[in-house]
Coordinates of C-alpha atoms in Angstrom, one line a residue:
Chain A
M2 CA 0.0 0.0 0.0
K3 CA 2.8 2.3 0.9
T4 CA 4.6 1.8 -2.4
D5 CA 1.3 1.9 -4.4
S6 CA 0.4 5.3 -3.1
A7 CA 3.8 6.7 -3.5
M8 CA 3.9 5.5 -7.1
S9 CA 0.5 6.8 -8.0
V10 CA 1.7 10.3 -7.0
P11 CA 1.8 12.4 -10.2
A12 CA 4.8 14.4 -11.2
L13 CA 5.1 17.5 -9.2
K14 CA 4.9 21.0 -10.6
K15 CA 8.0 23.1 -11.2
S16 CA 7.4 25.3 -8.2
N17 CA 7.4 22.2 -6.0
A18 CA 10.4 20.5 -7.6
E19 CA 12.4 20.5 -4.5
V20 CA 9.7 18.9 -2.5
K21 CA 10.3 15.1 -2.2
T22 CA 7.9 12.9 -4.1
D23 CA 7.9 9.9 -1.9
S24 CA 5.6 11.6 0.6
V25 CA 1.9 11.9 0.4
I26 CA 2.1 15.4 1.9
S27 CA 5.1 17.7 1.6
V28 CA 5.3 21.1 3.1
H29 CA 8.3 23.4 2.8
A30 CA 8.8 26.8 4.3
L31 CA 5.0 27.3 4.4
T32 CA 3.8 30.6 5.5
K33 CA 0.3 32.1 6.0
N34 CA -0.5 35.8 6.8
Y35 CA -3.8 37.3 7.5
A36 CA -3.6 41.0 7.2
D37 CA -1.0 41.9 9.9
V38 CA -1.0 38.5 11.6
E39 CA 1.5 35.8 10.7
A40 CA -0.4 32.6 11.4
V41 CA 2.1 30.2 10.0
K42 CA 5.8 31.2 10.0
G43 CA 7.6 28.9 7.6
I44 CA 7.1 25.3 8.6
D45 CA 8.5 22.1 7.0
F46 CA 7.1 18.6 7.3
Q47 CA 6.4 15.5 5.3
V48 CA 3.8 12.8 5.8
Q49 CA 4.3 9.3 4.4
A50 CA 1.6 7.1 3.0
G51 CA -0.4 5.3 5.6
E52 CA 0.8 7.5 8.4
V53 CA -1.3 9.2 11.1
F54 CA 0.4 12.5 11.5
G55 CA -0.7 14.8 14.4
L56 CA -0.5 18.6 14.6
L57 CA -0.6 19.3 18.3
G58 CA -0.8 22.8 19.7
P59 CA -3.0 25.3 21.6
N60 CA -5.6 27.4 19.9
G61 CA -4.1 29.9 17.6
A62 CA -0.9 27.9 17.0
G63 CA -1.5 27.8 13.2
K64 CA -2.7 24.1 13.0
T65 CA -6.0 24.9 11.3
S66 CA -4.4 27.4 8.9
T67 CA -1.9 24.7 8.0
V68 CA -4.5 22.0 7.2
E69 CA -6.8 24.4 5.5
I70 CA -4.0 25.3 3.1
L71 CA -3.4 21.6 2.4
E72 CA -7.1 21.0 1.9
G73 CA -7.2 23.7 -0.8
L74 CA -9.5 25.8 1.3
R75 CA -7.3 28.9 1.6
P76 CA -4.2 30.1 -0.4
R77 CA -0.8 30.0 1.2
S78 CA 1.2 33.2 1.5
G79 CA 4.6 31.6 0.8
G80 CA 6.5 28.4 0.6
Q81 CA 5.6 25.1 -1.1
A82 CA 3.0 22.5 -0.4
A83 CA 1.9 19.3 -2.2
V84 CA -0.7 16.8 -1.3
L85 CA -0.8 13.6 -3.4
G86 CA 1.4 15.5 -5.8
F87 CA -1.2 18.3 -6.3
D88 CA -0.5 21.9 -5.6
P89 CA -3.4 22.9 -3.2
D90 CA -3.5 26.4 -4.7
R91 CA -3.5 25.5 -8.3
Q92 CA -5.1 22.0 -8.6
K93 CA -7.9 22.5 -6.1
Q94 CA -10.5 20.5 -8.0
Q95 CA -8.3 17.4 -8.5
L96 CA -7.1 17.5 -5.0
K97 CA -10.5 18.0 -3.4
D98 CA -11.7 15.0 -5.4
R99 CA -9.2 12.7 -3.7
I100 CA -9.1 13.9 -0.1
G101 CA -11.5 13.6 2.8
V102 CA -12.0 16.5 5.2
C103 CA -13.6 16.8 8.6
L104 CA -13.8 20.5 9.4
Q105 CA -13.5 21.8 12.9
A106 CA -17.1 22.7 12.7
T107 CA -19.5 21.1 10.2
N108 CA -23.0 22.4 9.6
L109 CA -25.6 21.0 7.2
P110 CA -29.1 22.2 6.3
A111 CA -31.4 21.5 9.3
K112 CA -34.0 19.5 7.3
I113 CA -31.6 17.2 5.4
R114 CA -31.8 13.6 6.4
V115 CA -28.6 11.7 7.3
Q116 CA -28.7 9.4 4.3
E117 CA -29.6 12.2 1.9
A118 CA -26.6 14.2 3.1
L119 CA -24.3 11.2 2.3
D120 CA -25.9 10.6 -1.1
L121 CA -25.7 14.3 -1.9
F122 CA -22.0 14.7 -1.0
G123 CA -21.3 11.4 -2.7
S124 CA -22.6 12.9 -6.0
F125 CA -19.9 15.6 -5.9
Y126 CA -17.0 13.1 -6.4
T127 CA -15.9 11.0 -9.3
R128 CA -15.9 8.0 -7.0
S129 CA -18.0 7.4 -4.0
V130 CA -18.8 4.7 -1.4
S131 CA -22.3 3.5 -0.9
S132 CA -24.1 5.5 1.7
E133 CA -25.5 2.3 3.3
K134 CA -22.0 1.0 4.0
L135 CA -21.0 4.2 5.6
L136 CA -24.1 4.5 7.7
Q137 CA -23.5 1.0 9.1
R138 CA -19.9 1.6 9.7
L139 CA -20.4 4.8 11.5
Q140 CA -23.3 3.5 13.5
L141 CA -25.7 5.9 11.9
W142 CA -28.0 3.3 10.3
E143 CA -30.7 3.7 12.8
K144 CA -30.5 7.5 12.3
R145 CA -30.5 7.4 8.5
A146 CA -33.9 9.0 8.1
A147 CA -33.4 11.6 10.9
Y148 CA -33.2 15.2 10.1
Y149 CA -29.7 16.7 10.7
E150 CA -31.2 19.2 13.3
T151 CA -32.4 16.3 15.5
L152 CA -28.9 14.6 15.8
S153 CA -26.8 14.8 19.0
G154 CA -23.4 16.3 19.0
G155 CA -21.7 12.9 18.7
Q156 CA -24.0 11.8 15.9
K157 CA -23.4 15.0 14.0
Q158 CA -19.6 14.4 14.4
R159 CA -20.0 10.8 13.2
L160 CA -21.9 12.1 10.1
A161 CA -19.1 14.6 9.5
L162 CA -16.6 11.8 9.5
A163 CA -18.9 9.7 7.2
L164 CA -18.9 12.7 4.9
A165 CA -15.1 12.8 5.0
L166 CA -15.1 9.1 3.9
V167 CA -17.7 9.4 1.2
N168 CA -15.2 9.5 -1.6
D169 CA -13.0 6.7 -0.2
P170 CA -10.1 9.2 0.1
Q171 CA -6.4 8.3 0.2
V172 CA -5.7 11.2 2.5
L173 CA -7.9 12.4 5.4
F174 CA -7.7 15.8 7.2
L175 CA -9.4 15.7 10.6
D176 CA -9.4 19.1 12.2
E177 CA -10.0 18.7 16.0
P178 CA -12.5 15.9 15.4
T179 CA -13.2 15.3 19.1
T180 CA -13.2 18.8 20.5
G181 CA -16.2 19.5 22.7
L182 CA -17.5 15.9 22.6
D183 CA -18.0 13.8 25.7
P184 CA -15.4 11.1 26.6
Q185 CA -17.5 8.2 25.4
I186 CA -17.9 9.7 21.9
R187 CA -14.3 10.6 21.9
L188 CA -13.3 7.0 22.4
E189 CA -15.6 6.0 19.6
I190 CA -14.0 8.5 17.3
H191 CA -10.6 7.4 18.4
S192 CA -11.4 3.8 17.3
L193 CA -12.6 5.1 14.0
I194 CA -9.3 6.8 13.4
Q195 CA -7.5 3.7 14.3
E196 CA -9.6 1.8 11.7
M197 CA -8.6 4.4 9.1
R198 CA -5.0 3.8 10.0
A199 CA -5.6 0.0 9.7
E200 CA -6.9 0.7 6.2
K201 CA -3.6 2.4 5.4
R202 CA -5.2 5.8 4.8
T203 CA -3.0 8.7 5.4
V204 CA -4.4 10.9 8.2
V205 CA -3.5 14.4 9.3
L206 CA -5.1 15.1 12.6
T207 CA -5.0 18.4 14.5
T208 CA -5.7 18.3 18.2
H209 CA -5.1 20.0 21.4
Y210 CA -5.6 16.9 23.4
I211 CA -2.3 15.3 24.3
E212 CA -3.7 11.9 25.0
E213 CA -5.3 11.9 21.5
A214 CA -1.9 12.6 19.9
E215 CA -0.1 10.0 22.1
R216 CA -2.7 7.4 21.4
L217 CA -3.4 7.8 17.7
C218 CA -0.5 9.4 16.0
D219 CA 2.5 7.7 14.4
R220 CA 4.3 11.1 14.4
V221 CA 3.5 14.4 16.0
A222 CA 4.5 17.9 15.2
I223 CA 4.1 20.3 18.1
M224 CA 3.1 23.7 16.9
D225 CA 3.2 27.0 18.7
E226 CA 2.8 30.5 17.5
G227 CA 3.0 29.4 13.8
K228 CA 6.1 27.3 14.1
I229 CA 6.9 23.6 14.6
V230 CA 8.8 23.5 17.8
A231 CA 9.3 19.7 17.9
M232 CA 8.5 16.7 15.7
G233 CA 8.8 12.9 16.0
T234 CA 7.1 9.9 17.3
P235 CA 5.4 10.4 20.7
A236 CA 8.1 8.1 22.2
E237 CA 10.9 10.1 20.6
L238 CA 9.5 13.3 21.8
Q239 CA 9.2 12.0 25.3
Q240 CA 12.8 10.8 25.2
K241 CA 14.0 14.2 24.0
S242 CA 12.5 15.8 26.9
R243 CA 14.6 17.0 29.8
S244 CA 11.6 16.2 32.0
Q245 CA 12.1 13.6 34.7
S246 CA 9.8 10.9 35.8
R247 CA 7.7 11.7 38.8
I248 CA 7.4 9.3 41.8
Q249 CA 4.6 9.8 44.2
I250 CA 4.2 7.8 47.4
V251 CA 1.4 8.1 49.8
C252 CA 2.1 7.0 53.3
A253 CA -0.3 6.0 56.1
E254 CA 1.1 8.5 58.6
P255 CA 2.9 11.8 58.1
I256 CA 6.6 11.6 57.6
V257 CA 8.2 13.6 60.4
Q258 CA 11.9 12.5 60.1
S259 CA 14.2 14.1 57.6
W260 CA 15.1 12.0 54.6
P261 CA 18.5 11.4 53.0
Q262 CA 19.5 12.4 49.5
W263 CA 18.3 9.4 47.4
A264 CA 20.3 8.4 44.3
D265 CA 19.3 10.4 41.2
A266 CA 16.6 12.3 43.0
I267 CA 16.5 15.8 41.6
E268 CA 13.7 17.4 43.6
T269 CA 11.8 16.1 46.6
T270 CA 8.7 17.6 48.1
L271 CA 6.3 16.7 50.8
D272 CA 2.6 17.9 50.8
R273 CA 1.1 19.9 53.7
E274 CA -0.3 16.8 55.4
G275 CA 3.1 15.2 55.3
R276 CA 1.8 12.0 53.8
T277 CA 2.4 12.4 50.1
L278 CA 6.0 12.4 49.0
T279 CA 6.8 13.6 45.4
V280 CA 10.2 12.9 44.0
Y281 CA 11.5 13.8 40.5
S282 CA 14.2 11.6 39.1
A283 CA 16.1 10.9 35.9
R284 CA 16.4 7.2 36.8
P285 CA 13.2 6.5 38.6
A286 CA 13.6 2.7 39.1
R287 CA 16.7 3.2 41.2
T288 CA 15.4 6.2 43.1
L289 CA 12.2 4.4 43.9
F290 CA 14.1 1.4 45.2
E291 CA 16.1 3.6 47.6
I292 CA 13.0 5.4 48.8
M293 CA 11.2 2.1 49.5
R294 CA 14.2 0.8 51.4
W295 CA 14.3 3.9 53.5
L296 CA 10.6 3.9 54.2
D297 CA 10.9 0.3 55.2
Q298 CA 13.7 1.1 57.6
Q299 CA 11.5 3.8 59.1
N300 CA 8.6 1.3 59.5
M301 CA 6.3 3.4 57.4
Q302 CA 3.1 1.9 56.0
I303 CA 2.6 2.7 52.3
E304 CA -0.8 3.3 50.9
D305 CA -0.1 4.1 47.3
V306 CA 2.8 4.4 44.8
H307 CA 2.7 6.2 41.5
L308 CA 5.4 6.3 38.8
K309 CA 4.7 8.7 35.9
K310 CA 7.0 9.0 32.9
P311 CA 7.2 12.4 31.2
T312 CA 4.2 12.8 28.8
L313 CA 3.8 14.8 25.6
E314 CA 2.2 17.3 27.8
D315 CA 5.4 17.7 29.8
V316 CA 7.3 18.0 26.5
F317 CA 4.9 20.6 25.3
V318 CA 5.0 22.7 28.4
E319 CA 8.8 22.5 28.4
L320 CA 9.0 23.6 24.7
T321 CA 6.4 26.3 24.7
G322 CA 6.3 27.3 28.3
K323 CA 2.5 27.1 28.3
A324 CA -0.2 24.7 29.1
L325 CA -2.1 23.2 26.2
R326 CA -5.7 23.3 27.3
D327 CA -7.8 26.4 26.7
Chain B
M30 CA -24.6 16.0 -14.3
K31 CA -25.2 13.7 -11.3
T32 CA -24.2 16.6 -9.1
Y33 CA -26.8 18.9 -10.7
L34 CA -29.5 16.3 -10.3
A35 CA -28.6 15.4 -6.8
L36 CA -28.6 19.1 -5.8
I37 CA -31.9 19.8 -7.5
K38 CA -33.5 16.7 -5.8
I39 CA -32.2 17.8 -2.3
D40 CA -33.1 21.4 -2.8
M41 CA -36.7 20.4 -3.8
K42 CA -37.0 18.2 -0.7
L43 CA -35.6 20.9 1.6
A44 CA -37.9 23.5 0.1
L45 CA -41.0 21.4 0.7
R46 CA -39.9 20.7 4.2
M47 CA -39.6 24.3 5.2
R48 CA -42.8 26.0 6.3
S49 CA -41.4 29.4 5.5
V50 CA -41.1 28.4 1.8
I51 CA -44.7 27.4 1.6
F52 CA -45.8 30.5 3.4
F53 CA -43.8 33.0 1.3
N54 CA -44.5 31.3 -2.0
Y55 CA -48.1 30.5 -1.5
L56 CA -50.0 31.8 1.5
F57 CA -48.5 35.2 1.6
P58 CA -49.1 36.1 -2.1
L59 CA -52.5 34.4 -2.0
M60 CA -53.5 36.7 0.8
F61 CA -52.7 39.7 -1.4
F62 CA -54.5 38.0 -4.2
F63 CA -57.8 37.9 -2.3
I64 CA -57.4 41.3 -0.8
F65 CA -56.8 42.9 -4.3
A66 CA -59.6 40.8 -5.8
L67 CA -61.9 42.3 -3.1
L68 CA -60.6 45.9 -3.6
F69 CA -61.0 45.7 -7.4
R70 CA -64.4 43.9 -7.2
A71 CA -63.1 41.1 -9.3
R72 CA -66.1 38.9 -8.7
T73 CA -68.3 41.2 -10.7
N74 CA -65.7 42.4 -13.2
P75 CA -63.6 39.7 -14.8
G76 CA -61.3 42.4 -16.3
A77 CA -60.3 43.5 -12.9
M78 CA -58.9 40.0 -12.3
I79 CA -56.2 40.6 -14.9
Q80 CA -55.2 43.7 -13.0
V81 CA -55.1 41.7 -9.8
L82 CA -52.9 39.0 -11.4
S83 CA -50.6 41.6 -12.9
M84 CA -50.0 42.7 -9.3
V85 CA -49.8 39.5 -7.3
I86 CA -47.7 37.6 -9.7
P87 CA -44.8 40.1 -9.7
L88 CA -45.2 40.4 -6.0
G89 CA -44.5 36.7 -5.7
V90 CA -41.7 36.8 -8.2
V91 CA -39.9 39.7 -6.4
G92 CA -40.4 38.1 -3.0
N93 CA -39.1 34.8 -4.2
G94 CA -36.1 36.4 -5.9
L95 CA -35.0 38.7 -3.2
F96 CA -35.9 36.8 -0.1
G97 CA -35.9 33.2 -1.4
A98 CA -32.6 33.4 -3.3
G99 CA -30.9 36.3 -1.5
M100 CA -31.6 35.6 2.1
R101 CA -31.2 31.9 1.9
S102 CA -27.8 32.1 0.3
I103 CA -26.6 34.5 3.1
Q104 CA -28.0 32.2 5.7
E105 CA -26.3 29.2 4.4
R106 CA -23.0 31.1 4.3
E107 CA -23.4 32.4 7.8
M108 CA -24.3 29.0 9.2
G109 CA -21.2 27.4 7.6
I110 CA -23.2 25.1 5.4
L111 CA -21.5 26.5 2.2
R112 CA -18.1 26.0 3.9
R113 CA -18.7 22.2 4.0
Y114 CA -19.4 22.3 0.2
K115 CA -16.2 24.2 -0.3
V116 CA -14.0 21.3 0.7
T117 CA -15.7 19.1 -2.0
P118 CA -14.8 19.5 -5.7
I119 CA -18.0 21.3 -6.7
T120 CA -18.1 24.9 -8.0
P121 CA -20.7 27.5 -7.4
G122 CA -22.3 26.7 -10.8
P123 CA -24.3 23.6 -9.8
L124 CA -25.4 25.3 -6.5
L125 CA -26.7 28.4 -8.3
V126 CA -28.4 26.4 -11.1
A127 CA -30.0 23.9 -8.7
S128 CA -31.4 26.7 -6.7
M129 CA -32.8 28.4 -9.8
V130 CA -34.4 25.2 -11.1
T131 CA -35.9 24.3 -7.7
A132 CA -37.3 27.8 -7.4
L133 CA -39.1 27.3 -10.8
F134 CA -40.5 24.0 -9.7
V135 CA -41.7 25.4 -6.4
F136 CA -43.0 28.8 -7.7
M137 CA -44.7 27.9 -10.9
P138 CA -47.5 25.8 -9.3
Y139 CA -48.4 29.1 -7.5
I140 CA -49.0 30.6 -10.9
L141 CA -51.3 27.7 -11.8
V142 CA -53.1 28.1 -8.5
V143 CA -53.9 31.8 -8.9
L144 CA -54.8 31.4 -12.6
S145 CA -57.1 28.6 -11.7
I146 CA -58.8 30.6 -8.9
A147 CA -59.1 33.5 -11.3
H148 CA -60.7 31.3 -13.8
F149 CA -63.0 29.1 -11.7
Y150 CA -64.0 31.5 -8.9
Y151 CA -63.7 34.9 -10.6
H152 CA -64.7 33.8 -14.1
M153 CA -61.7 35.1 -15.9
A154 CA -61.2 33.5 -19.3
W155 CA -58.0 31.4 -19.5
P156 CA -55.3 33.5 -21.2
A157 CA -55.0 32.6 -24.8
N158 CA -51.3 33.0 -24.8
W159 CA -50.7 31.1 -21.5
L160 CA -47.4 29.6 -22.7
S161 CA -46.0 33.1 -23.4
I162 CA -47.1 34.2 -20.0
L163 CA -45.6 31.3 -18.2
I164 CA -42.3 31.7 -20.1
F165 CA -42.3 35.4 -19.3
I166 CA -42.9 34.8 -15.6
S167 CA -40.2 32.1 -15.5
L168 CA -37.8 34.5 -17.1
G169 CA -38.8 37.2 -14.5
L170 CA -38.2 34.7 -11.7
V171 CA -34.7 33.9 -13.0
A172 CA -33.8 37.6 -13.4
F173 CA -35.0 38.5 -9.9
R174 CA -33.4 35.5 -8.3
S175 CA -30.1 36.5 -10.0
L176 CA -30.5 39.9 -8.5
G177 CA -31.1 38.2 -5.1
M178 CA -27.9 36.2 -5.5
V179 CA -25.9 39.2 -6.4
I180 CA -27.2 41.0 -3.3
A181 CA -26.3 37.9 -1.3
S182 CA -22.8 37.8 -2.6
T183 CA -22.1 41.4 -2.0
A184 CA -23.5 41.5 1.6
N185 CA -21.0 40.7 4.2
N186 CA -23.5 39.5 6.8
M187 CA -27.2 39.1 7.5
Q188 CA -27.8 42.7 8.6
E189 CA -26.2 44.1 5.4
G190 CA -28.1 41.6 3.4
Q191 CA -31.4 42.6 5.0
I192 CA -30.8 46.3 4.5
L193 CA -29.9 45.7 0.8
I194 CA -32.8 43.4 0.2
Q195 CA -35.3 45.8 1.8
L196 CA -33.9 48.7 -0.1
C197 CA -34.6 46.8 -3.3
Y198 CA -37.8 45.2 -2.2
F199 CA -39.9 48.2 -1.1
P200 CA -39.5 50.3 -4.2
M201 CA -40.0 47.2 -6.3
I202 CA -43.4 46.5 -4.8
F203 CA -44.7 50.0 -4.2
L204 CA -43.4 51.9 -7.2
S205 CA -43.9 49.3 -9.9
G206 CA -47.6 48.9 -9.9
A207 CA -47.4 45.6 -8.0
T208 CA -49.3 46.9 -5.0
I209 CA -50.6 50.4 -6.0
P210 CA -51.8 50.7 -9.6
I211 CA -49.8 53.8 -10.3
D212 CA -50.3 53.4 -14.0
L213 CA -53.8 54.7 -13.6
E214 CA -54.4 58.3 -14.6
S215 CA -55.5 59.3 -11.1
F216 CA -51.9 58.9 -9.9
P217 CA -49.4 61.7 -10.7
Q218 CA -47.2 61.5 -13.8
I219 CA -44.0 61.6 -11.7
L220 CA -44.8 58.2 -10.2
R221 CA -45.1 56.8 -13.7
T222 CA -41.8 58.3 -14.6
I223 CA -40.2 56.8 -11.5
S224 CA -41.7 53.5 -12.2
N225 CA -39.9 53.3 -15.5
F226 CA -36.7 52.9 -13.4
I227 CA -38.0 50.1 -11.2
P228 CA -37.1 46.6 -12.4
S229 CA -40.3 45.0 -11.3
T230 CA -42.4 47.5 -13.3
Y231 CA -41.4 45.5 -16.4
L232 CA -42.9 42.4 -14.9
V233 CA -46.1 44.1 -14.0
R234 CA -46.4 45.6 -17.5
G235 CA -45.4 42.5 -19.3
I236 CA -47.9 40.3 -17.6
R237 CA -50.7 42.9 -17.9
E238 CA -50.0 43.6 -21.6
M239 CA -49.9 40.0 -22.5
M240 CA -53.1 39.2 -20.5
F241 CA -55.1 42.2 -21.6
T242 CA -54.1 42.2 -25.2
G243 CA -53.4 38.6 -25.9
K244 CA -49.9 39.6 -27.2
S245 CA -47.3 36.9 -27.3
I246 CA -43.9 37.0 -25.7
L247 CA -42.4 38.0 -29.1
D248 CA -44.5 41.2 -29.2
E249 CA -43.0 42.1 -25.8
W250 CA -39.4 41.4 -26.9
E251 CA -38.1 44.6 -25.4
L252 CA -39.2 43.6 -21.9
V253 CA -38.0 40.0 -22.5
L254 CA -34.6 41.3 -23.6
I255 CA -34.2 43.5 -20.5
L256 CA -35.1 40.6 -18.2
M257 CA -32.7 38.3 -20.1
V258 CA -29.8 40.8 -19.9
A259 CA -30.5 41.3 -16.2
A260 CA -30.6 37.6 -15.6
A261 CA -27.3 37.0 -17.6
V262 CA -25.5 39.8 -15.8
G263 CA -26.9 38.6 -12.4
L264 CA -25.9 35.0 -12.9
T265 CA -22.4 36.0 -14.1
V266 CA -21.8 38.4 -11.3
G267 CA -23.4 36.0 -8.8
F268 CA -21.0 33.3 -9.9
K269 CA -17.9 35.5 -9.9
L270 CA -18.6 37.0 -6.5
F271 CA -19.9 33.8 -4.9
R272 CA -18.4 33.3 -1.4
W273 CA -18.4 30.1 0.6
E274 CA -17.4 31.5 4.0
K275 CA -18.6 34.3 6.2
E276 CA -14.9 35.1 6.9
E277 CA -14.3 35.9 3.3
K278 CA -15.3 39.6 3.4
I279 CA -16.0 41.6 0.3
R280 CA -15.0 45.2 -0.1
P281 CA -17.9 47.7 0.3
S282 CA -17.6 48.9 -3.3
A283 CA -18.6 45.4 -4.5
K284 CA -22.1 46.4 -3.6
L285 CA -22.1 48.4 -6.8
W286 CA -22.5 45.1 -8.6
V287 CA -26.1 45.2 -7.5
A288 CA -26.4 48.3 -9.7
A289 CA -25.0 46.4 -12.6
V290 CA -27.9 44.0 -12.5
I291 CA -30.4 46.8 -12.2
L292 CA -28.6 48.7 -15.0
P293 CA -30.5 47.3 -17.9
F294 CA -33.7 48.5 -16.3
L295 CA -32.2 51.9 -15.5
I296 CA -31.0 52.3 -19.1
W297 CA -34.4 51.5 -20.4
G298 CA -36.0 54.0 -18.0
V299 CA -33.6 56.7 -19.3
V300 CA -34.4 55.8 -22.9
K301 CA -38.1 56.1 -22.2
Y302 CA -37.7 59.3 -20.3
V303 CA -35.6 60.9 -23.1
K304 CA -38.1 59.8 -25.7
G305 CA -40.7 61.4 -23.5
E306 CA -42.7 58.2 -23.5
P307 CA -44.7 57.6 -20.3
A308 CA -45.5 54.2 -19.0
P309 CA -48.0 52.3 -21.1
R310 CA -51.4 53.6 -20.4
H311 CA -53.7 50.7 -20.7
S312 CA -56.8 52.7 -20.3
Q313 CA -56.0 54.6 -23.5
R314 CA -54.6 51.8 -25.5
N315 CA -57.1 49.2 -24.6
Q316 CA -60.1 51.3 -25.2
N317 CA -59.2 50.9 -28.9
S318 CA -57.6 47.6 -29.2
G319 CA -57.8 45.5 -26.0
P320 CA -60.2 42.7 -25.4
T321 CA -63.5 43.5 -23.8
Q322 CA -62.4 42.3 -20.4
A323 CA -60.0 45.2 -20.2
K324 CA -62.5 47.8 -21.3
Q325 CA -64.9 46.5 -18.8
F326 CA -62.4 46.8 -16.0
F327 CA -61.3 50.3 -16.7
S328 CA -64.7 51.6 -17.5
A329 CA -66.0 50.1 -14.3
R330 CA -63.2 51.9 -12.4
H331 CA -64.0 55.3 -14.0
E332 CA -67.6 54.9 -13.2
S333 CA -66.9 54.2 -9.6
G334 CA -65.1 57.5 -9.6
S335 CA -61.5 56.3 -9.1

């Protein structure tokens, strides 16, 4: 599948000559300005066939601008971009015929029925999947005759995803597909995205949920203020981080005695109650062993032990100096 | 082609599911129909029915064009519905054409309804040139919907759209003869001159002329030509200025494009003014050449002292 998609990529246009052709999506020195605002400040990345690529960042980081340029929705201000070998500015029609898009906010006429919407959108493309199949796959079969206005938030989002799949696209752009949905629906949508990955579709996903990026993406680019500040697999990004693992131990009674300097412990704090000990360490296994030995020597009863490795969130906070959630 | 058919099919379904469409296309103009019929005593004077029809049909056409095409298009843009279409390979063409075809399917039965009521209840003879009349009305609908689309594409938001639509709507219903029969001698000449510059006047006159005199659409070629030019300009400008997203603002000067659609009517108004030719005066013409229905209507009005 990987080779097939790469081979089917048509020759790139002159302006994109330097962009590599073995990627499904290539972006080089991409910029986007709105009046006085520089939303995207020269970013580079490539997405390979069958990859789930995440753009992670807070609101206003330039994620949506980036994907909307790639979807052919708005023109870029500078740099190069190619999706399936098409220039999103100049070959909009051909590009749009082959990609699937789930916008950050989708709206349809209030009185359109679910299946009608799928049939209508299917008619816009040169190839389309049967609406029955999509309805069943996205668990909308029961709702096929319902008006759009009567659907719940989760059902509307599933329909938005069904619409993105209506042309059986090779590349999917999902712009914050789970924002504002309850956890149950988010999990459903996560498993759908995992299915898309299993089908070897290339997916570009923007999100400001760290766990979504960690869970779903093969590679993640962290964006902040129009720039990519880090890029790699979630594991690579965590390794690159200077952050330390956090050990948290809850004791039955308060710790009153002073503790020694445990091996590799960088920072140790005790909560107000004196029962919860938090230790940051670069080599958590060794530190934890030493703490446990000391607690045992002190005859302390332990109620709970937590070991937390650095997350993408820690990486993000470290790189951008800000928290990710709104 | 499948895109056009699918869009027309869905537009038809959506139109029939919306109560407002039924209200504004049927109930609202029918209300005026019966009020005018009462005012003009159409039950006792079949000629008066023609006058009534020449008023309520344009009223429907103008309303459908400005509110139906204009307002709906702005609404769909504001609600982000058009934005979803923008990420598919379709162009504005199929959307505009489908909306036009749907409007014809939805609106033309109204014409058949009023003609039938006029015939069966008010005893008006069926128009001999009914095909000409239906074509003329369809053409009018296309022209006024094009105008609506241009207004929609030059308005940056709902408020702007509403102001522009009202600015066009009120002169078009009050100064064209569609609500007040300003062609009649009892109204000042200045109103007739002004009416020459109002696009819907041409609808009122065209329908009345054809119904009173039995003329065909070919005899009214000047009116037909103006409507066609307006429709062509409107569709072209509407396509060019079509915007999918409310964020895509248009410069204020773009509103002048509305004038471009009205321009053919304005030019014609100027030509008439320069020639010194007032609006057609049916009372005079028809006393010599019109069918008896017309004579009956106008003589009845003179007798009643209007």
